[in-house]
Short mmCIF file of C-alpha atoms and ligand atoms in Angstrom, two decimals:
data_model
loop_
_atom_site.label_atom_id
_atom_site.label_comp_id
_atom_site.label_asym_id
_atom_site.label_seq_id
_atom_site.Cartn_x
_atom_site.Cartn_y
_atom_site.Cartn_z
CA MET T 15 0.00 0.00 0.00
CA ARG T 16 1.47 3.36 -1.05
CA THR T 17 0.30 6.29 1.04
CA LYS T 18 -1.98 8.57 -0.94
CA LEU T 19 -1.60 12.35 -0.81
CA LEU T 20 -5.08 13.89 -0.47
CA GLN T 21 -5.97 17.52 -1.16
CA GLU T 22 -8.42 19.91 0.47
CA GLN T 23 -11.22 18.78 -1.87
CA ASP T 24 -10.74 15.17 -0.70
CA ILE T 25 -11.73 15.82 2.93
CA GLU T 26 -14.80 13.57 2.60
CA GLU T 27 -12.59 10.70 1.45
CA ALA T 28 -10.30 11.27 4.44
CA ALA T 29 -13.29 11.44 6.80
CA ALA T 30 -14.62 8.15 5.41
CA LEU T 31 -11.26 6.52 6.18
CA ILE T 32 -11.45 7.86 9.77
CA ARG T 33 -14.98 6.48 10.19
CA GLN T 34 -13.78 3.09 8.87
CA GLY T 35 -11.15 3.02 11.61
CA GLU T 36 -8.13 3.89 9.44
CA PRO T 37 -5.36 6.38 10.37
CA VAL T 38 -4.89 9.50 8.21
CA GLY T 39 -2.15 12.17 8.19
CA MET T 40 -3.67 15.49 9.27
CA PRO T 41 -2.10 18.96 9.05
CA THR T 42 -2.41 21.17 12.11
CA GLU T 43 -0.92 24.58 12.93
CA THR T 44 1.68 22.90 15.21
CA VAL T 45 2.88 19.76 13.41
CA TYR T 46 1.23 17.08 11.25
CA GLY T 47 -0.67 14.49 13.29
CA LEU T 48 -1.59 10.85 12.70
CA ALA T 49 -5.36 11.08 13.07
CA CYS T 50 -7.90 8.41 13.96
CA ASP T 51 -11.30 8.01 15.64
CA ALA T 52 -10.47 8.60 19.33
CA GLY T 53 -13.31 6.31 20.45
CA ASN T 54 -12.29 3.36 18.26
CA ALA T 55 -9.75 1.25 20.18
CA ASP T 56 -8.75 -0.75 17.07
CA ALA T 57 -8.07 2.42 15.08
CA VAL T 58 -6.00 3.78 17.97
CA ARG T 59 -3.97 0.54 18.05
CA LYS T 60 -3.20 1.03 14.34
CA VAL T 61 -1.84 4.51 15.13
CA PHE T 62 0.40 3.17 17.90
CA ALA T 63 1.64 0.43 15.52
CA ALA T 64 2.29 2.80 12.58
CA LYS T 65 4.35 5.09 14.83
CA GLY T 66 6.07 2.33 16.81
CA ARG T 67 4.88 4.19 19.91
CA PRO T 68 5.08 2.79 23.47
CA ALA T 69 1.56 1.87 24.66
CA ASP T 70 1.84 3.94 27.85
CA ASN T 71 2.18 7.25 25.96
CA PRO T 72 -1.32 8.79 25.68
CA LEU T 73 -2.76 10.47 22.56
CA ILE T 74 -4.18 13.99 22.44
CA VAL T 75 -7.84 14.20 21.41
CA HIS T 76 -8.84 16.92 18.93
CA ILE T 77 -12.23 18.63 18.69
CA ALA T 78 -13.56 21.36 16.40
CA ASP T 79 -16.22 22.86 18.67
CA ILE T 80 -15.82 23.70 22.39
CA ALA T 81 -19.19 22.02 23.02
CA ASP T 82 -17.65 18.66 22.05
CA TRP T 83 -15.29 18.82 25.03
CA ALA T 84 -17.81 18.17 27.85
CA PRO T 85 -18.63 14.52 26.95
CA LEU T 86 -14.93 13.60 27.01
CA VAL T 87 -14.08 14.82 30.53
CA THR T 88 -15.72 14.36 33.93
CA GLU T 89 -15.83 18.10 34.63
CA ILE T 90 -14.55 21.36 33.12
CA PRO T 91 -13.34 23.62 35.96
CA PRO T 92 -13.78 27.40 35.44
CA LEU T 93 -10.02 27.91 34.94
CA ALA T 94 -9.93 25.29 32.16
CA HIS T 95 -12.88 26.99 30.53
CA LYS T 96 -11.19 30.40 30.68
CA LEU T 97 -8.01 28.99 29.15
CA ALA T 98 -9.95 27.36 26.34
CA GLU T 99 -11.82 30.58 25.61
CA ARG T 100 -8.58 32.51 25.42
CA PHE T 101 -6.39 30.05 23.50
CA TRP T 102 -8.72 27.86 21.40
CA PRO T 103 -8.68 27.25 18.56
CA GLY T 104 -4.91 27.04 18.96
CA PRO T 105 -1.82 25.18 20.17
CA LEU T 106 -2.91 24.40 23.76
CA THR T 107 -3.75 20.93 25.12
CA ILE T 108 -5.62 20.78 28.44
CA ILE T 109 -5.51 17.57 30.51
CA LEU T 110 -8.54 16.65 32.63
CA PRO T 111 -10.00 13.39 34.05
CA ARG T 112 -11.58 11.41 31.19
CA THR T 113 -15.01 9.80 30.83
CA SER T 114 -15.58 6.33 29.33
CA ARG T 115 -16.06 7.99 25.90
CA ILE T 116 -12.25 7.87 25.69
CA PRO T 117 -11.03 4.26 25.67
CA SER T 118 -8.16 3.37 27.99
CA VAL T 119 -5.86 2.60 25.02
CA THR T 120 -6.27 6.18 23.70
CA ALA T 121 -5.29 7.50 27.13
CA GLY T 122 -2.24 5.23 27.38
CA GLY T 123 -3.91 3.60 30.40
CA LEU T 124 -4.22 6.90 32.32
CA ASP T 125 -7.50 8.15 33.80
CA SER T 126 -7.11 11.55 32.09
CA VAL T 127 -7.27 12.91 28.55
CA GLY T 128 -5.56 15.87 26.88
CA VAL T 129 -7.94 17.78 24.59
CA ARG T 130 -7.10 20.38 21.96
CA PHE T 131 -9.11 22.43 19.45
CA PRO T 132 -6.65 23.00 16.59
CA ALA T 133 -6.66 26.21 14.55
CA HIS T 134 -5.74 24.72 11.15
CA PRO T 135 -8.79 24.91 8.82
CA LEU T 136 -8.13 21.45 7.33
CA ALA T 137 -7.84 19.84 10.77
CA GLN T 138 -11.16 21.44 11.69
CA ALA T 139 -12.69 20.33 8.40
CA LEU T 140 -11.55 16.72 8.92
CA ILE T 141 -12.86 16.58 12.51
CA ARG T 142 -16.23 18.04 11.45
CA ALA T 143 -16.57 15.78 8.41
CA SER T 144 -15.65 12.69 10.44
CA GLY T 145 -18.21 13.52 13.12
CA VAL T 146 -16.04 12.08 15.90
CA PRO T 147 -13.32 13.40 18.22
CA ILE T 148 -9.97 12.66 16.64
CA ALA T 149 -6.96 11.25 18.47
CA ALA T 150 -3.68 12.37 16.90
CA PRO T 151 -0.11 12.05 18.05
CA SER T 152 2.53 13.79 15.97
CA GLY T 153 2.85 12.02 12.61
CA ASN T 154 6.51 10.96 12.88
CA ARG T 155 7.83 7.47 13.61
CA SER T 156 8.34 7.36 17.37
CA GLY T 157 11.61 9.11 18.32
CA SER T 158 12.04 11.01 15.03
CA PRO T 159 11.62 14.75 14.49
CA SER T 160 7.96 15.75 14.16
CA PRO T 161 6.74 16.36 10.60
CA THR T 162 6.03 19.96 9.64
CA THR T 163 5.17 19.22 6.00
CA ALA T 164 3.12 16.50 4.26
CA ALA T 165 6.34 15.32 2.59
CA HIS T 166 7.92 14.69 6.02
CA MET T 167 4.91 12.62 7.02
CA ILE T 168 5.11 10.55 3.86
CA GLN T 169 8.85 10.07 4.54
CA ASP T 170 8.00 8.40 7.86
CA MET T 171 4.64 6.78 7.06
CA ASP T 172 4.72 5.71 3.41
CA GLY T 173 3.20 2.24 3.17
CA ARG T 174 2.07 2.30 6.81
CA ILE T 175 -1.10 4.39 6.50
CA PRO T 176 -3.57 4.91 3.63
CA ALA T 177 -3.43 8.70 3.26
CA VAL T 178 -1.99 12.08 4.26
CA ILE T 179 -3.82 15.37 3.71
CA GLU T 180 -1.68 18.11 2.12
CA GLY T 181 -1.97 21.24 4.25
CA GLY T 182 1.24 23.16 3.58
CA SER T 183 4.00 23.94 6.09
CA CYS T 184 2.97 24.17 9.74
CA ILE T 185 2.99 27.72 11.07
CA CYS T 186 4.09 26.94 14.67
CA GLY T 187 6.46 24.05 13.94
CA VAL T 188 6.55 22.78 17.55
CA GLU T 189 3.84 20.70 19.17
CA SER T 190 1.14 22.19 21.38
CA THR T 191 1.70 23.36 24.93
CA VAL T 192 0.43 20.58 27.23
CA ILE T 193 -0.95 21.68 30.60
CA ALA T 194 -2.60 20.16 33.65
CA LEU T 195 -4.40 22.07 36.43
CA ASP T 196 -2.89 21.74 39.91
CA ASP T 197 -5.85 23.50 41.52
CA GLU T 198 -8.48 26.14 40.66
CA ARG T 199 -5.85 28.83 40.20
CA SER T 200 -2.76 26.92 39.08
CA VAL T 201 -1.51 25.65 35.75
CA ARG T 202 1.36 23.22 35.30
CA VAL T 203 3.17 23.16 31.95
CA LEU T 204 4.06 19.55 31.13
CA ARG T 205 5.31 20.33 27.62
CA PRO T 206 6.15 23.88 26.50
CA GLY T 207 4.86 25.03 23.12
CA PHE T 208 3.70 28.04 21.19
CA VAL T 209 1.39 29.17 24.02
CA THR T 210 4.02 30.39 26.49
CA PRO T 211 4.06 30.30 30.33
CA GLU T 212 4.01 34.11 30.17
CA GLN T 213 0.74 34.04 28.18
CA LEU T 214 -0.80 31.41 30.49
CA ALA T 215 -0.01 33.68 33.44
CA GLU T 216 -2.38 36.27 31.95
CA ILE T 217 -5.24 33.85 32.77
CA ALA T 218 -4.00 31.68 35.67
CA GLU T 219 -2.71 33.04 38.97
CA ASN T 220 0.09 30.49 39.20
CA VAL T 221 1.99 28.92 36.34
CA THR T 222 4.62 26.27 37.05
CA VAL T 223 6.87 24.76 34.42
CA ASP T 224 7.18 21.10 35.42
CA PRO T 225 10.80 20.30 36.36
CA ALA T 226 10.75 17.43 33.84
CA VAL T 227 10.67 19.99 30.97
CA LEU T 228 14.34 20.79 31.44
CA ALA T 229 15.58 17.83 33.48
CA LYS T 230 17.02 14.53 32.42
CA ILE T 231 14.58 11.71 33.14
CA SER T 232 15.48 8.04 33.28
CA ALA T 233 13.18 5.52 31.61
CA ASP T 234 11.90 4.12 34.92
CA THR T 235 10.92 7.49 36.45
CA VAL T 236 7.21 8.15 36.91
CA VAL T 237 6.39 11.49 35.24
CA ARG T 238 3.14 13.39 34.83
CA SER T 239 3.38 13.31 31.05
CA PRO T 240 4.74 9.98 29.81
CA GLY T 241 6.08 11.48 26.57
CA MET T 242 8.66 13.42 28.55
CA LYS T 243 10.74 10.37 29.40
CA TYR T 244 11.45 9.11 25.91
CA ARG T 245 14.37 10.15 23.65
CA HIS T 246 12.59 12.19 21.11
CA TYR T 247 12.70 14.39 18.09
CA ALA T 248 16.12 13.02 17.19
CA PRO T 249 17.65 12.93 13.71
CA ASN T 250 20.08 10.12 12.77
CA ALA T 251 22.96 12.57 13.18
CA GLY T 252 24.42 13.05 16.66
CA VAL T 253 23.30 16.32 18.23
CA THR T 254 25.03 18.63 20.72
CA LEU T 255 23.25 21.59 22.22
CA VAL T 256 25.70 24.49 22.42
CA GLN T 257 24.83 27.05 25.05
CA GLY T 258 26.55 30.42 25.06
CA GLY T 259 26.75 33.86 23.51
CA GLN T 260 27.59 34.47 19.88
CA ALA T 261 31.35 35.01 20.38
CA GLU T 262 31.74 31.79 22.44
CA PHE T 263 29.63 29.84 19.98
CA LEU T 264 31.67 30.97 16.96
CA GLN T 265 34.91 30.14 18.78
CA PHE T 266 33.56 26.71 19.78
CA MET T 267 32.61 25.96 16.17
CA ARG T 268 36.06 26.99 14.95
CA ALA T 269 37.45 24.22 17.15
CA HIS T 270 34.81 21.65 16.17
CA THR T 271 34.58 22.07 12.42
CA GLY T 272 35.36 19.04 10.25
CA GLU T 273 34.10 16.39 7.83
CA GLY T 274 30.41 15.50 8.41
CA VAL T 275 29.93 18.35 10.88
CA LEU T 276 27.14 20.89 10.52
CA ALA T 277 26.24 23.83 12.75
CA LEU T 278 22.61 24.88 13.12
CA VAL T 279 23.02 28.59 13.82
CA PHE T 280 21.03 31.75 14.38
CA ASP T 281 20.71 33.82 11.23
CA SER T 282 23.01 36.43 12.78
CA ASP T 283 25.81 33.82 13.29
CA ALA T 284 25.80 32.49 9.73
CA SER T 285 28.25 34.79 7.95
CA ALA T 286 30.93 34.60 10.68
CA CYS T 287 30.65 30.86 11.39
CA GLU T 288 33.69 28.99 10.05
CA ALA T 289 32.06 25.56 10.19
CA GLU T 290 29.62 24.34 7.54
CA ASN T 291 26.29 25.77 8.74
CA ILE T 292 22.62 26.41 8.11
CA PRO T 293 20.53 28.97 9.95
CA TYR T 294 17.38 27.61 11.60
CA ARG T 295 14.84 30.18 10.86
CA ALA T 296 12.04 30.57 8.37
CA TYR T 297 11.95 34.25 7.50
CA GLY T 298 13.83 35.99 10.28
CA ASP T 299 15.59 35.46 13.57
CA THR T 300 12.92 35.39 16.27
CA ASP T 301 12.16 32.47 18.61
CA GLU T 302 8.89 31.89 16.73
CA GLN T 303 10.66 31.67 13.39
CA ARG T 304 13.26 29.32 14.82
CA ALA T 305 10.49 27.10 16.18
CA ALA T 306 8.85 26.97 12.75
CA ALA T 307 12.11 25.90 11.09
CA PHE T 308 13.63 23.65 13.76
CA PHE T 309 12.28 20.17 12.95
CA ALA T 310 12.71 20.69 9.21
CA ALA T 311 16.35 21.64 9.84
CA LEU T 312 16.95 18.35 11.71
CA ARG T 313 15.48 16.42 8.77
CA ASP T 314 17.51 18.44 6.26
CA ALA T 315 20.71 17.60 8.18
CA ASP T 316 19.94 13.89 7.82
CA ALA T 317 19.13 14.26 4.13
CA ALA T 318 22.54 15.92 3.65
CA GLY T 319 24.27 12.97 5.36
CA VAL T 320 25.49 15.02 8.33
CA GLN T 321 27.12 12.97 11.10
CA HIS T 322 27.16 15.53 13.87
CA LEU T 323 25.04 18.57 14.37
CA TYR T 324 25.97 21.39 16.78
CA VAL T 325 22.97 23.55 17.56
CA ARG T 326 23.13 27.04 19.04
CA ALA T 327 20.64 26.91 21.91
CA PRO T 328 17.80 29.44 22.01
CA ARG T 329 16.86 31.29 25.19
CA THR T 330 14.54 29.53 27.61
CA ASP T 331 11.81 32.14 27.80
CA GLY T 332 8.79 32.63 25.52
CA VAL T 333 8.60 30.22 22.59
CA GLY T 334 12.35 29.67 23.01
CA LEU T 335 11.54 27.30 25.90
CA ALA T 336 9.67 24.98 23.53
CA VAL T 337 12.57 24.84 21.07
CA TYR T 338 15.07 24.41 23.91
CA ASN T 339 13.03 21.49 25.33
CA ARG T 340 12.89 19.68 21.94
CA LEU T 341 16.57 20.35 21.36
CA LEU T 342 17.49 18.93 24.76
CA ARG T 343 15.67 15.69 23.93
CA ALA T 344 17.06 15.54 20.38
CA ALA T 345 20.56 15.92 21.84
CA GLY T 346 19.94 13.22 24.44
CA TYR T 347 21.06 15.91 26.97
CA ASP T 348 24.48 16.32 25.32
CA ILE T 349 25.15 19.95 26.28
CA ALA T 350 28.26 22.05 25.66
CA ALA T 351 27.93 24.96 28.11
CA LEU T 352 30.42 27.67 27.12
O1 TXA O 428 0.54 19.84 18.65
C1 TXA O 428 0.30 18.72 19.08
O2 TXA O 428 0.03 18.49 20.26
C2 TXA O 428 0.36 17.57 18.06
C3 TXA O 428 -0.72 17.80 17.03
C4 TXA O 428 -0.88 16.67 16.07
O3 TXA O 428 -1.93 18.11 17.66
N1 TXA O 428 0.24 16.31 18.74
C5 TXA O 428 1.23 15.80 19.50
O4 TXA O 428 0.97 14.57 20.05
O5 TXA O 428 2.29 16.36 19.68
P1 TXA O 428 2.09 13.63 20.68
O6 TXA O 428 1.36 12.37 20.98
O7 TXA O 428 3.24 13.55 19.79
O8 TXA O 428 2.47 14.30 22.03
C6 TXA O 428 1.51 14.33 23.09
C7 TXA O 428 2.21 14.59 24.39
C8 TXA O 428 2.99 13.40 24.87
O9 TXA O 428 4.17 13.85 25.49
C9 TXA O 428 2.04 12.76 25.89
O10 TXA O 428 2.74 12.03 26.86
C10 TXA O 428 1.34 13.98 26.46
O11 TXA O 428 1.23 14.87 25.38
N2 TXA O 428 -0.01 13.64 26.91
C11 TXA O 428 -1.09 13.35 26.14
N3 TXA O 428 -2.15 13.03 26.91
C12 TXA O 428 -1.74 13.13 28.20
C13 TXA O 428 -2.36 12.89 29.46
N4 TXA O 428 -3.62 12.49 29.56
N5 TXA O 428 -1.61 13.06 30.57
C14 TXA O 428 -0.33 13.47 30.49
N6 TXA O 428 0.31 13.69 29.32
C15 TXA O 428 -0.37 13.52 28.20
MG1 MG O 429 5.21 13.43 19.27
#
């Protein structure tokens, strides 16, 4: 089975596949997802199999109308409701206790479910046409960089799933911010994303970034968000996160340049960097633009046969925190602090 590339006008065909219990590649504003009927345990098992994903790592459930949230969770506290009103549709996933509408396999065996209302018009169209809530992890093979184009999804999933919907390049480029509520006033960030802790603090009194976001976690540690413990987002090339100012970074690269080495640099480093390099940015040099370009840059490095990638680390505030978190995992915590 070759994976078929569907276009906007084929949404009904994609929705029919979802209703039949088949997985379909779905564009969202964050990254492409591997979509299936969240309530169909067999379809969910196909998604886990196509990704090679550990069974204890829960899937996010996507809706296209806030009213479709209530049946999935036991209760929507006022704070959750306020956050949804402010950030949905958009890149925020809110975890709450689940009802039996979400099968245990979808939730990775947990008693909670993360729900998100994506902003991408084709994701919304697919959810509406399918008529069911849609479970979708990122559309990469487990451990690989997340796909930010339909071509990346086909790279990982060709022959494993029937179809991918073409939806262009993802605007955010990093996965959604995943949060849980600690109490009626407090939000805990389990995975940083395009919705930043600073923005969440405009709605919630207390915002905590879970220590696991920046810490090294061994495979047997119990964490609030199971996805945090796996090596993730990694290209085939070795990755080192290089932390320091521009002058230190350029000096470090002078000493580490060589055959098979590539530096992933800020736009402003490119002209002075003596090592082979590419800037990770889409159209400029902000944290947002770096986020949008980051996963594609990891895939490009592999396509170019790079053996080792040195990446200039972004700051850890704003959207930079999301890129830093993915980079840390891609590097397997190999950090050069200058
Ligand atoms: O932007 C996104 O969130 C994309 C698009 C497709 O929507 N999806 C995505 O899914 O990134 P995935 O499965 O690659 O990452 C979901 C993360 C995992 O780290 C998982 O452990 C965590 O969210 N997660 C999901 N449900 C959870 C729950 N009930 N409790 C704790 N963590 C949860
Ligand atoms: Mg993922």
